[in-house]
Coordinates of C-alpha atoms and ligand atoms in Angstrom, one line a residue:
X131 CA 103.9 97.5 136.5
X132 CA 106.9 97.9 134.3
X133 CA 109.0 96.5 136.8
X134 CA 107.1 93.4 136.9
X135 CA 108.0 90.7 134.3
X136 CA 105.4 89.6 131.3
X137 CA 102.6 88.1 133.1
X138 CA 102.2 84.4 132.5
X139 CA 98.8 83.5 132.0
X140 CA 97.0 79.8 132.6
X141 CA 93.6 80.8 132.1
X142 CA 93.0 81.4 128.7
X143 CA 90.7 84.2 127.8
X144 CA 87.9 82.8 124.8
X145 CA 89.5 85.5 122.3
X146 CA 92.6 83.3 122.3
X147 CA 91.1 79.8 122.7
X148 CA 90.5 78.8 119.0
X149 CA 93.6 80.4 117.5
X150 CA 96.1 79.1 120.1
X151 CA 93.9 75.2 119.6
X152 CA 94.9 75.9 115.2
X153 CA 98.5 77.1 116.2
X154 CA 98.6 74.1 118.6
X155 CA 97.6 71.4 115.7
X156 CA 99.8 73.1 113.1
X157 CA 102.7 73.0 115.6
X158 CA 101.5 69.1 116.6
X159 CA 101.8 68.3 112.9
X160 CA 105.1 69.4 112.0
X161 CA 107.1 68.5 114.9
X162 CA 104.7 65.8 116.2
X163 CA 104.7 66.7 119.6
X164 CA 102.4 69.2 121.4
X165 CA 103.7 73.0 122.1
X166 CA 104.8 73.4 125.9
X167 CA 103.4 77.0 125.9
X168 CA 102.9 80.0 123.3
X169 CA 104.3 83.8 123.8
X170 CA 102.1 87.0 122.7
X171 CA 103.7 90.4 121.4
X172 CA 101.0 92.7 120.0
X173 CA 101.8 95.3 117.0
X174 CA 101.0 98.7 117.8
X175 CA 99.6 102.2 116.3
X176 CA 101.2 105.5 117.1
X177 CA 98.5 107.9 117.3
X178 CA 101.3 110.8 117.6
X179 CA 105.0 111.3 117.8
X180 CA 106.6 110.2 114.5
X181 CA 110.5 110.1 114.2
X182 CA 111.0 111.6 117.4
X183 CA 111.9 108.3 119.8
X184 CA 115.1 108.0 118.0
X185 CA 115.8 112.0 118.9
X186 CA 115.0 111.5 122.6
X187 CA 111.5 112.7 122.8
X188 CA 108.2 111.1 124.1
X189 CA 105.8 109.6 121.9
X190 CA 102.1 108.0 122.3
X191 CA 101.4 104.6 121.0
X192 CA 98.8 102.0 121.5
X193 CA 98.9 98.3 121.7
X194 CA 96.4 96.4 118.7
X195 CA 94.7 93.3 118.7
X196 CA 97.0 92.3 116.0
X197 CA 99.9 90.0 117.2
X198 CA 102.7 87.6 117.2
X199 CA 101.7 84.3 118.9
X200 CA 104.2 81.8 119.2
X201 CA 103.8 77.9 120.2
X202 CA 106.9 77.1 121.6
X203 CA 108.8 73.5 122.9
X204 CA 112.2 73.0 124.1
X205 CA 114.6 71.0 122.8
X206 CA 118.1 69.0 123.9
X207 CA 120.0 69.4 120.9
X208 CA 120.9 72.9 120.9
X209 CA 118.8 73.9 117.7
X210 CA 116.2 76.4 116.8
X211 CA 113.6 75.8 114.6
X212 CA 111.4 77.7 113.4
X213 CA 108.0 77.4 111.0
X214 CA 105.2 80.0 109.8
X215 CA 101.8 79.0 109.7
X216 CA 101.9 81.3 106.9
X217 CA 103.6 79.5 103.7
X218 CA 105.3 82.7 102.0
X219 CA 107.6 82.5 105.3
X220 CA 110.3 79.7 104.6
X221 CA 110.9 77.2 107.6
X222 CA 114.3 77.8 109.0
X223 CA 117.1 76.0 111.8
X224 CA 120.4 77.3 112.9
X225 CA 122.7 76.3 116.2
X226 CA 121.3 78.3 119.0
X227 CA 125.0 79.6 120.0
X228 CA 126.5 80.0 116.8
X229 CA 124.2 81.8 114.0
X230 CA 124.5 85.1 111.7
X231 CA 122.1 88.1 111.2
X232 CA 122.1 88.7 107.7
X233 CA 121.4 92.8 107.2
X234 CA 121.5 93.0 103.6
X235 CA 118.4 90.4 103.6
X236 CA 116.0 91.2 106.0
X237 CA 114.1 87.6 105.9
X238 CA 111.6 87.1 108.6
X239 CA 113.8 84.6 110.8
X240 CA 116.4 87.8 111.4
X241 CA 114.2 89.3 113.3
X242 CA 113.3 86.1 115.1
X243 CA 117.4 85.9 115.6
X244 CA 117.6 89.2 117.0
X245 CA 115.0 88.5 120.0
X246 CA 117.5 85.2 120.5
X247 CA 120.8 87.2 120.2
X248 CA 119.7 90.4 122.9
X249 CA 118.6 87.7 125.5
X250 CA 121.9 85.5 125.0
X251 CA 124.0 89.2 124.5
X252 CA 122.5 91.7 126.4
X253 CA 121.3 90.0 129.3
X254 CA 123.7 87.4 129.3
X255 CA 122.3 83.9 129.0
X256 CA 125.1 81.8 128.4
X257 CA 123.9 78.1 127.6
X258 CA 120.4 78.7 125.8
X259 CA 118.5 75.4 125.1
X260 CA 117.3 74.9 121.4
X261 CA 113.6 75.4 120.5
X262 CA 110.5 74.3 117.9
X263 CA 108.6 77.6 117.5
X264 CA 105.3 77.4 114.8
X265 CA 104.6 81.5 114.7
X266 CA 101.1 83.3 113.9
X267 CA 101.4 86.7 112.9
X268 CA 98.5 89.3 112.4
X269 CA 100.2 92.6 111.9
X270 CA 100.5 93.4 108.3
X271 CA 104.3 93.3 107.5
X272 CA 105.2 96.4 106.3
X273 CA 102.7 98.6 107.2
X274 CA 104.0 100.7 110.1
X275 CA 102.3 98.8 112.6
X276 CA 105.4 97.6 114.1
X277 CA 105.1 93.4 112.9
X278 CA 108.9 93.5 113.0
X279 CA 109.5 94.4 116.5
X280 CA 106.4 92.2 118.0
X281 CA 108.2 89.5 116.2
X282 CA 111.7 90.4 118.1
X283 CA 109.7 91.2 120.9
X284 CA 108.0 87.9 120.9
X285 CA 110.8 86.1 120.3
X286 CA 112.9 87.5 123.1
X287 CA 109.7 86.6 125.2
X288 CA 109.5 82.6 124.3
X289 CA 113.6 82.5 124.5
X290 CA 112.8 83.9 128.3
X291 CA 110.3 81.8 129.0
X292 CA 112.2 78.4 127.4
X293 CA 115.5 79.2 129.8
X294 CA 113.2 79.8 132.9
X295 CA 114.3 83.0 133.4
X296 CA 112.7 86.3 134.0
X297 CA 113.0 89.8 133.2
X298 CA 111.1 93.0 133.8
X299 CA 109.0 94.7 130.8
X300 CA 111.4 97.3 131.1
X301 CA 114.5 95.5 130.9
X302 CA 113.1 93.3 128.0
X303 CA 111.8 96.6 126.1
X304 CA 114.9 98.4 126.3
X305 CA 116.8 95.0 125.4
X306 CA 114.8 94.5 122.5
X307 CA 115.1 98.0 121.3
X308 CA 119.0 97.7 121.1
X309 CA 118.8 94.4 119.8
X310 CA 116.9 95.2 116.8
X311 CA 119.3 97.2 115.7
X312 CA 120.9 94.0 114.8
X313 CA 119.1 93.8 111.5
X314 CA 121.0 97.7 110.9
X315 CA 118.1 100.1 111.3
X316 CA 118.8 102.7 114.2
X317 CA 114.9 103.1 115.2
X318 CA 114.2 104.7 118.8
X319 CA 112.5 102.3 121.3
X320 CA 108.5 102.8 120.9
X321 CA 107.7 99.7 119.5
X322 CA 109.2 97.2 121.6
X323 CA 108.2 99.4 124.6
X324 CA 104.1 99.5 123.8
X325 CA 104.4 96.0 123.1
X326 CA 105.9 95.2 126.4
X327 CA 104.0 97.8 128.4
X328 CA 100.6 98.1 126.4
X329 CA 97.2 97.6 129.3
X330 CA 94.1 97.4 127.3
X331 CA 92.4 100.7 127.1
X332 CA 94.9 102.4 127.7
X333 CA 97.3 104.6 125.5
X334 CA 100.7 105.4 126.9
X335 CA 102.9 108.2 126.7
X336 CA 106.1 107.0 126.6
X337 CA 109.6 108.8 127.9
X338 CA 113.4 107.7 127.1
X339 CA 116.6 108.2 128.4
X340 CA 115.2 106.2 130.8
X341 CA 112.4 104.5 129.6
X342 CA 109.2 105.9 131.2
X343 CA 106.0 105.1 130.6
X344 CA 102.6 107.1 131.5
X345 CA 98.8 106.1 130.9
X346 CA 96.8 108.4 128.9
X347 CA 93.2 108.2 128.6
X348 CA 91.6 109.2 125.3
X349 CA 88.5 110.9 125.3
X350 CA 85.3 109.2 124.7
X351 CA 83.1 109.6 121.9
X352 CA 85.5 109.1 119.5
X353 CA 87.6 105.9 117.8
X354 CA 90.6 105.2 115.7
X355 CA 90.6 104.1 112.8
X356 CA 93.6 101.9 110.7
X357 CA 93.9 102.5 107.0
X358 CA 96.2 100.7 104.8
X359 CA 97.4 102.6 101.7
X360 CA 98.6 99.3 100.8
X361 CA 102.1 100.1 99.2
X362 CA 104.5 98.2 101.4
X363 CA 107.9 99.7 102.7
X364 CA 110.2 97.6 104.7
X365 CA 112.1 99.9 106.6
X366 CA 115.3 97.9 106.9
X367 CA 115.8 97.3 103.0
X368 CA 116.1 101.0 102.1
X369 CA 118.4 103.8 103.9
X370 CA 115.5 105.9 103.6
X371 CA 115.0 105.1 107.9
X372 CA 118.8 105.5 108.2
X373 CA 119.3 108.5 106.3
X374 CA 116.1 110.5 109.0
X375 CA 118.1 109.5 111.8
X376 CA 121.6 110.4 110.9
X377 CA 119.8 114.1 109.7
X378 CA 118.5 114.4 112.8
X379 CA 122.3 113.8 114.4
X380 CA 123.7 115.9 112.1
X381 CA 121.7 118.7 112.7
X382 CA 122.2 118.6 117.0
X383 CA 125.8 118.1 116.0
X384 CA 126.5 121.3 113.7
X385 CA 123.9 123.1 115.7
X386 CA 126.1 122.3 118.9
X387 CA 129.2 123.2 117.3
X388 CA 127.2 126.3 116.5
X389 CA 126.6 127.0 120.0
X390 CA 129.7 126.5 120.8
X391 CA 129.4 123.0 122.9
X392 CA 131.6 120.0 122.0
X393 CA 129.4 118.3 119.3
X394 CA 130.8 115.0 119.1
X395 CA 129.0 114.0 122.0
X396 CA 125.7 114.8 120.6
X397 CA 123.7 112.0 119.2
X398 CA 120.1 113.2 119.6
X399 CA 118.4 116.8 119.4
X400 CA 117.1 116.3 122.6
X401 CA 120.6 116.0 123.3
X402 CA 121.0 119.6 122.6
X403 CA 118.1 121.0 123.9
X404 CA 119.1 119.8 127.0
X405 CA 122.7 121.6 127.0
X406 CA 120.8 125.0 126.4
X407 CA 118.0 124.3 128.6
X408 CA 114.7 126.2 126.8
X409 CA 111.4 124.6 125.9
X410 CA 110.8 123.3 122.7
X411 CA 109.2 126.5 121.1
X412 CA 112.8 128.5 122.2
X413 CA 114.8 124.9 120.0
X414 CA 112.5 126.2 116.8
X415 CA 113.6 129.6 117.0
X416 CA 117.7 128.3 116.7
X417 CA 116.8 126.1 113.9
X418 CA 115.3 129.1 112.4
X419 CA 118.4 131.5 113.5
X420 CA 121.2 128.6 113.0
X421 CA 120.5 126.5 110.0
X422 CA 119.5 127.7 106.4
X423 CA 116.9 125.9 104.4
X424 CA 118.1 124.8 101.3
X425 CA 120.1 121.3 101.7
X426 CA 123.4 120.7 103.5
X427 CA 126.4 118.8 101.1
X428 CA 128.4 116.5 103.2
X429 CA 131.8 118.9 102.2
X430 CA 129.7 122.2 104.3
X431 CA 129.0 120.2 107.0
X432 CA 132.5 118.7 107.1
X433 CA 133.6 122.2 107.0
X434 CA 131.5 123.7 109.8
X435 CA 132.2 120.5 112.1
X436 CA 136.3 120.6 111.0
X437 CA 136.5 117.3 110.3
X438 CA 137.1 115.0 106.8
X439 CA 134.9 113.1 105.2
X440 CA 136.2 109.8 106.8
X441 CA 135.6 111.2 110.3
X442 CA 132.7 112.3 109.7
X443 CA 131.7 108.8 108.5
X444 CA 132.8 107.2 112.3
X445 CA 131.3 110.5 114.2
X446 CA 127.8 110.3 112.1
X447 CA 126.7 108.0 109.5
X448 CA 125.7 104.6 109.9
X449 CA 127.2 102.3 107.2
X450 CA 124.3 102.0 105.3
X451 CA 124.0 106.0 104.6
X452 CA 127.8 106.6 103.7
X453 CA 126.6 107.2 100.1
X454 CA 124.6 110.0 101.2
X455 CA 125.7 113.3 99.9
X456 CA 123.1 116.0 100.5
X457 CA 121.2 116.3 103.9
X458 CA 117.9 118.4 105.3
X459 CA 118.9 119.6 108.6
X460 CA 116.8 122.8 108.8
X461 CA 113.4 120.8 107.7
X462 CA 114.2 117.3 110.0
X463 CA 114.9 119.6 112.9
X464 CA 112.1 121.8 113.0
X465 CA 109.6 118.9 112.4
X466 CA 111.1 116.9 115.5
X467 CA 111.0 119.8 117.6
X468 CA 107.6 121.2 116.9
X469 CA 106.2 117.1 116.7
X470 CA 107.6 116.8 120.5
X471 CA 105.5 119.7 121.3
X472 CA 102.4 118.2 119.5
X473 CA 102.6 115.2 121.8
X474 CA 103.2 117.4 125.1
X475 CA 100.1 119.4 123.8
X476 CA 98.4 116.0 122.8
X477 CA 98.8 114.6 126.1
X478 CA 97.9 117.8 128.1
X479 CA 94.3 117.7 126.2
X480 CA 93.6 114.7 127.3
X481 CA 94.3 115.4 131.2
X482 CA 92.2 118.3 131.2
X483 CA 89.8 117.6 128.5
X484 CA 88.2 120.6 127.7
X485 CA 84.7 120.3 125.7
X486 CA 86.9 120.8 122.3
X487 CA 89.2 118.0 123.1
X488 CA 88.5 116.2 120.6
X489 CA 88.7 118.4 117.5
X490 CA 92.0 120.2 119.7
X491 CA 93.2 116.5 119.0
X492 CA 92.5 116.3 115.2
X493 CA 94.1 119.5 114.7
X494 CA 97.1 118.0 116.2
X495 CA 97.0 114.5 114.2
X496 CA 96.5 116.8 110.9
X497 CA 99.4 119.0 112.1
X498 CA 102.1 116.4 112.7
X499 CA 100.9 114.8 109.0
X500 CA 101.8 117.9 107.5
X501 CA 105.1 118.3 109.5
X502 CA 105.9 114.1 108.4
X503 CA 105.0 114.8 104.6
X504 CA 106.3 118.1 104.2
X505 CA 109.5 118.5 106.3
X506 CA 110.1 115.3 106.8
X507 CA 109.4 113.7 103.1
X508 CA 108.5 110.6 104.9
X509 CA 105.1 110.2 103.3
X510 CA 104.4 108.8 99.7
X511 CA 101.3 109.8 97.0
X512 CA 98.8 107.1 98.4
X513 CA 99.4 107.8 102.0
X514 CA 98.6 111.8 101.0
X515 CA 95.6 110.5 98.9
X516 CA 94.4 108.2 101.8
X517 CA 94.8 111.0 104.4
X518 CA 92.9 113.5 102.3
X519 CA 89.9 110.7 101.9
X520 CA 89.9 109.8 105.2
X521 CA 89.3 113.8 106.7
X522 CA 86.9 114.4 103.4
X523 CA 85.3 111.4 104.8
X524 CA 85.0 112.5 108.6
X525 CA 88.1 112.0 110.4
X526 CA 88.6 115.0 112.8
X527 CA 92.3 114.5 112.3
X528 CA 94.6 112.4 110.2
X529 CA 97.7 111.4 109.6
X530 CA 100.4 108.6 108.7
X531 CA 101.7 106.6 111.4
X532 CA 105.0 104.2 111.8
X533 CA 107.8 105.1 109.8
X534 CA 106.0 106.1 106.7
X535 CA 106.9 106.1 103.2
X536 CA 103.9 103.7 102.6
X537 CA 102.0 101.8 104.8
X538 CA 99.4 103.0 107.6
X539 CA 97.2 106.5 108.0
X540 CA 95.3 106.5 111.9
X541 CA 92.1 108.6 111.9
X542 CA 90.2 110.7 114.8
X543 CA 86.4 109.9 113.8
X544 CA 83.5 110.2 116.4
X545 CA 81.5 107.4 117.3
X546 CA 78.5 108.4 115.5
X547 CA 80.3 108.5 112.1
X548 CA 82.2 105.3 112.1
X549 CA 79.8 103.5 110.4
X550 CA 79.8 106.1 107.2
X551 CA 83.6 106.8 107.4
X552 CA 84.5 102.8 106.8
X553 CA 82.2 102.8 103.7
X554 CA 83.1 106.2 102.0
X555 CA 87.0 105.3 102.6
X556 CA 86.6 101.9 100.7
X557 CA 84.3 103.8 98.2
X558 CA 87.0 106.6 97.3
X559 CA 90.5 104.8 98.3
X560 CA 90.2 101.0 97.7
X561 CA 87.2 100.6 95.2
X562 CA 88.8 102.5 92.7
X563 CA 92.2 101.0 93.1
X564 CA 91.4 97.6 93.0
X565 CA 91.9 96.8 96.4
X566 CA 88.3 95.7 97.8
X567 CA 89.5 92.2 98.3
X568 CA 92.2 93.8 100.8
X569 CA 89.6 96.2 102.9
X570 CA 88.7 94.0 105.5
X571 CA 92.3 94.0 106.7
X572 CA 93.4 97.2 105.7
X573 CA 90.7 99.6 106.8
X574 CA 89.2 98.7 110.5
X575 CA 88.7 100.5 114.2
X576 CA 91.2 99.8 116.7
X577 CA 91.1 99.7 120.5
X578 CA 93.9 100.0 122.8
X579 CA 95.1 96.4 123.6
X580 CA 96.9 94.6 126.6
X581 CA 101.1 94.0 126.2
X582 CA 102.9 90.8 125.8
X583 CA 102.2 87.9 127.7
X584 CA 103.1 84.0 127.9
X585 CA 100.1 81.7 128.0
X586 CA 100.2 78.1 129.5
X587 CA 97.4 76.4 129.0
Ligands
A2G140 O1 109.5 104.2 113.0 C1 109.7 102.8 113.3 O2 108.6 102.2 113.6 C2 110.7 102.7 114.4 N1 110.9 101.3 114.9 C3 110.2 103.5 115.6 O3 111.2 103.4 116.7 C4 109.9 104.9 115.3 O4 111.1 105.6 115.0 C5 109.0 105.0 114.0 C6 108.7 106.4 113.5 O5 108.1 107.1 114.5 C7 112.0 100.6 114.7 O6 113.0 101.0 114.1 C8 111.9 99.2 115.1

C-alpha cells in the first residue's frame, strides 16, 4: 500500500462533488479556463506520541476530514501561480526554476514552494512545467492539526501529477518531510506520512528510520473529539519547535559522551538507545542516573562534550536556536522516552483489547498531557484550562496534540456521552471567553479519514 503511488481517482465520491464544482468556478473565474484536475492532502490528529518522531520513535496519528484541495492547470510559460479561495491569503507567481524560500516569513506560498522545491530537489525533476493552482484549505492554520504540511504535501502531490510522473506514498512522505524543513523547522516525519498513508478508519502507527507504517484499530464505543483552545502558534515563527529538538540532541549527545560512545554521531535519543541496547524503561533509569535536573548552560555542556561554543553551534544547534543559553535535558529526555513507551502500550491495548481498553487508553492520553505540559513546557494556560474542561466534562482521557504551545486538545469520550461533552465544553471553555461564534469549527468529533489523492473528474 505504501509502495503504491497516490491513487488517482475519476469517480468522484458526493462528499467531494460540491466543493471541488465551487473550487472549479473560483479557479474558472480567475484564470478563465477550467482546472485540469485537483490534488487532496488531509490534516491530521495525533491521538499519542508528541515530540518523539523527531527523536526516532513511533507515533499514532489519524487522517481528518479537514484538507487541502487543490484545482490545478498546467501551463507553457514556466510560471506558478497560485490563488486562495480564502482572501487573507495573498495571490502569488514566481519562475518555477528559479524562486526563494523565505524562513524569516513563513507566508502560506513557502510552504506551497517547499512541495515544488523537494519534487524538483529531492527527486530530481529537472524541467518542471509552470502551473495555475486555486487552493481550499479546511485545517485551521495553527492549530496543530498539521495545515502546513497537507499544504506541502498537497503541493508536492499536484507538482507530481502536472509532470506526469509518479512516486510511491513512501517516497513522497519521506520527500515531503525533508523538504519542509525548507521553511527551517526540524519537525520529524508524522505529518506528511498520515497524510500520505492515512485509509479511512483506520489509525496508523507509524515507525522511522525507515518509514513504517502499521494499522491500528481503535476500540469501539468510543470517539475523538477536536477542541480548539483557540490561541494560535505557528510553529515556524518562534524557536520554541527548534529549541525541543536541539534539547532532545543534546541530551543523546552528552548522554553518549557519558557512556563513553562517540557523541557526535548522535542526533536522536533513539539514537542512543540503540547503542546500549535496553528497553525504554532501562533509557529512564540513565536519564535519572546521568543527567541532573536543574537546567544545563551552554558553557557545562560545552565542557562535558570538550568542545567551544562555536563547535558546538555546527555539532547541535540549528541557526535559529544559537541564542539559546540554558537547556532542559533531564525533563525533554525523560518525557520522550516514557511518551515512546505510552504509544508501545497504546498500541498493545488496542491488539488485545481487554474489557478496560478503553479507560487503559484515557489513562495514557492524560499521562502523555502531563509528560508534554510538565516536562516538556510545550503546553500554554488555555490548552491546561481546555484539557481540565474537557475530562471534568467526560473525556476518559485528554490531552494536547501537534506541537503545542496553543492550538488543539484530542479527547477519549464514549459514544453515549458525546452529545453532553460538546455542550458542557462550549458551556465552560468557549461561552465564557467569547468564542461561541468560533465553536462550530473548533470543538467537533473526528473520524479516521482516507490519505491523499488526485481526482480527475
Ligand atoms: O509537531 C509538529 O506537528 C511536527 N511537524 C511533527 O513532526 C511533530 O514533531 C509534532 C509534535 O509531535 C512538523 O514539523 C511539520
Amino acid at each position: 500500500m505504501a509502495d503504491d503511488p497516490p491513487p488517482i481517482i475519476t469517480e468522484i465520491d458526493a462528499n467531494y462533488k460540491e466543493r471541488f464544482s465551487q473550487l472549479g468556478k473560483k479557479f474558472q473565474s480567475k484564470y478563465d479556463c477550467e482546472p485540469v484536475f485537483f490534488a487532496r492532502a488531509p490534516g491530521r490528529v495525533n491521538i499519542i506520541g508528541e515530540h518523539i518522531d523527531y527523536c526516532g520513535y513511533g507515533v499514532l496519528p489519524i487522517a481528518i476530514d479537514q484538507d487541502i484541495v487543490i484545482a490545478v492547470r498546467q501551463t507553457d510559460d514556466d510560471t506558478l501561480y497560485l490563488s486562495n479561495i480564502d482572501d487573507k491569503y495573498s495571490d502569488y507567481k514566481c519562475n518555477v526554476k528559479d524562486f526563494e524560500i523565505n524562513k524569516d516569513q513563513p507566508d502560506w506560498h513557502n510552504y506551497f514552494l517547499c512541495g515544488l522545491k523537494g519534487i524538483m530537489e529531492l527527486l530530481s525533476l529537472e524541467n518542471p512545467v509552470g502551473m495555475q493552482c486555486m487552493v481550499d484549505g479546511s485545517v485551521p492554520s495553527s492549530a496543530g492539526l498539521s495545515s502546513s504540511s497537507a499544504l506541502v504535501c498537497c503541493a508536492a502531490l499536484c507538482t507530481m501529477q502536472a509532470n506526469g510522473k509518479s512516486w510511491t506514498k513512501k517516497e513522497l512522505a519521506d520527500m515531503c518531510a525533508q523538504c519542509e524543513r525548507y521553511i527551517g523547522t526540524i519537525g520529524g516525519g508524522m505529518d506528511q506520512a498520515i497524510s500520505f498513508m492515512a485509509q479511512p478508519g483506520m489509525a496508523k502507527k507509524i515507525d522511522f528510520n525507515p518509514l513504517r507504517q502499521t494499522n491500528v484499530a481503535l476500540p469501539d464505543g468510543v470517539s475523538f473529539v477536536i477542541s480548539n483552545c483557540c490561541v494560535e502558534k505557528n510553529k515556524a515563527a518562534s524557536s520554541d519547535f527548534n529549541t525541543r529538538v536541539v534539547e532532545c540532541r543534546l541530551a543523546s549527545q552528552v548522554l553518549a559522551k557519558m557512556k563513553g560512545f562517540e557523541w557526535r554521531e548522535m542526533k536522536r535519543l533513539a539514537d542512543l538507545q540503540t547503542k546500549l541496547n535496553v528497553g525504554l524503561q532501562e533509557m529512564e533509569n540513565v536519564v535519572k542516573e546521568c543527567l541532573h535536573e536543574s537546567q544545563y548552560t551552554k558553557a557545562e555542556i560545552c565542557d562535558v562534550l570538550g568542545v567551544t561554543a562555536d563547535i558546538l553551534a555546527t555539532t547541535s544547534l540549528s541557526p535559529n536556536t544559537l541564542h539559546v543559553e540554558n537547556f532542559c535535558l533531564y525533563q525533554r529526555a525523560t518525557h520522550v522516552y516514557s511518551e515512546a513507551r505510552r504509544v508501545e502500550d497504546f498500541q498493545n491495548v488496542c491488539i488485545e483489547r481487554p474489557t478496560d481498553a478503553a479507560i487503559k487508553l484515557g489513562e495514557l492520553m492524560n499521562g502523555s498531557f502531563e509528560s508534554c505540559s510538565k516536562l516538556y513546557e510545550c503546553s500554554c494556560p488555555e490548552l491546561d484550562q481546555l484539557v481540565a474542561i474537557c475530562r471534568k466534562h467526560g473525556a476518559i482521557g485528554s490531552r494536547l496534540t501537534g506541537a503545542g504551545w496553543g492550538g488543539c486538545a484530542v479527547s477519549l469520550v464514549p459514544n453515549d456521552k458525546v452529545t453532553e461533552f460538546l455542550d458542557g465544553v462550549k458551556q465552560s471553555y468557549y461561552i465564557p471567553r467569547g468564542l461561541e461564534s468560533k465553536v462550530n469549527n473548533a470543538l467537533f468529533v473526528t473520524k479516521s479519514g482516507g490519505g491523499a489523492a488526485v481526482y480527475i473528474p
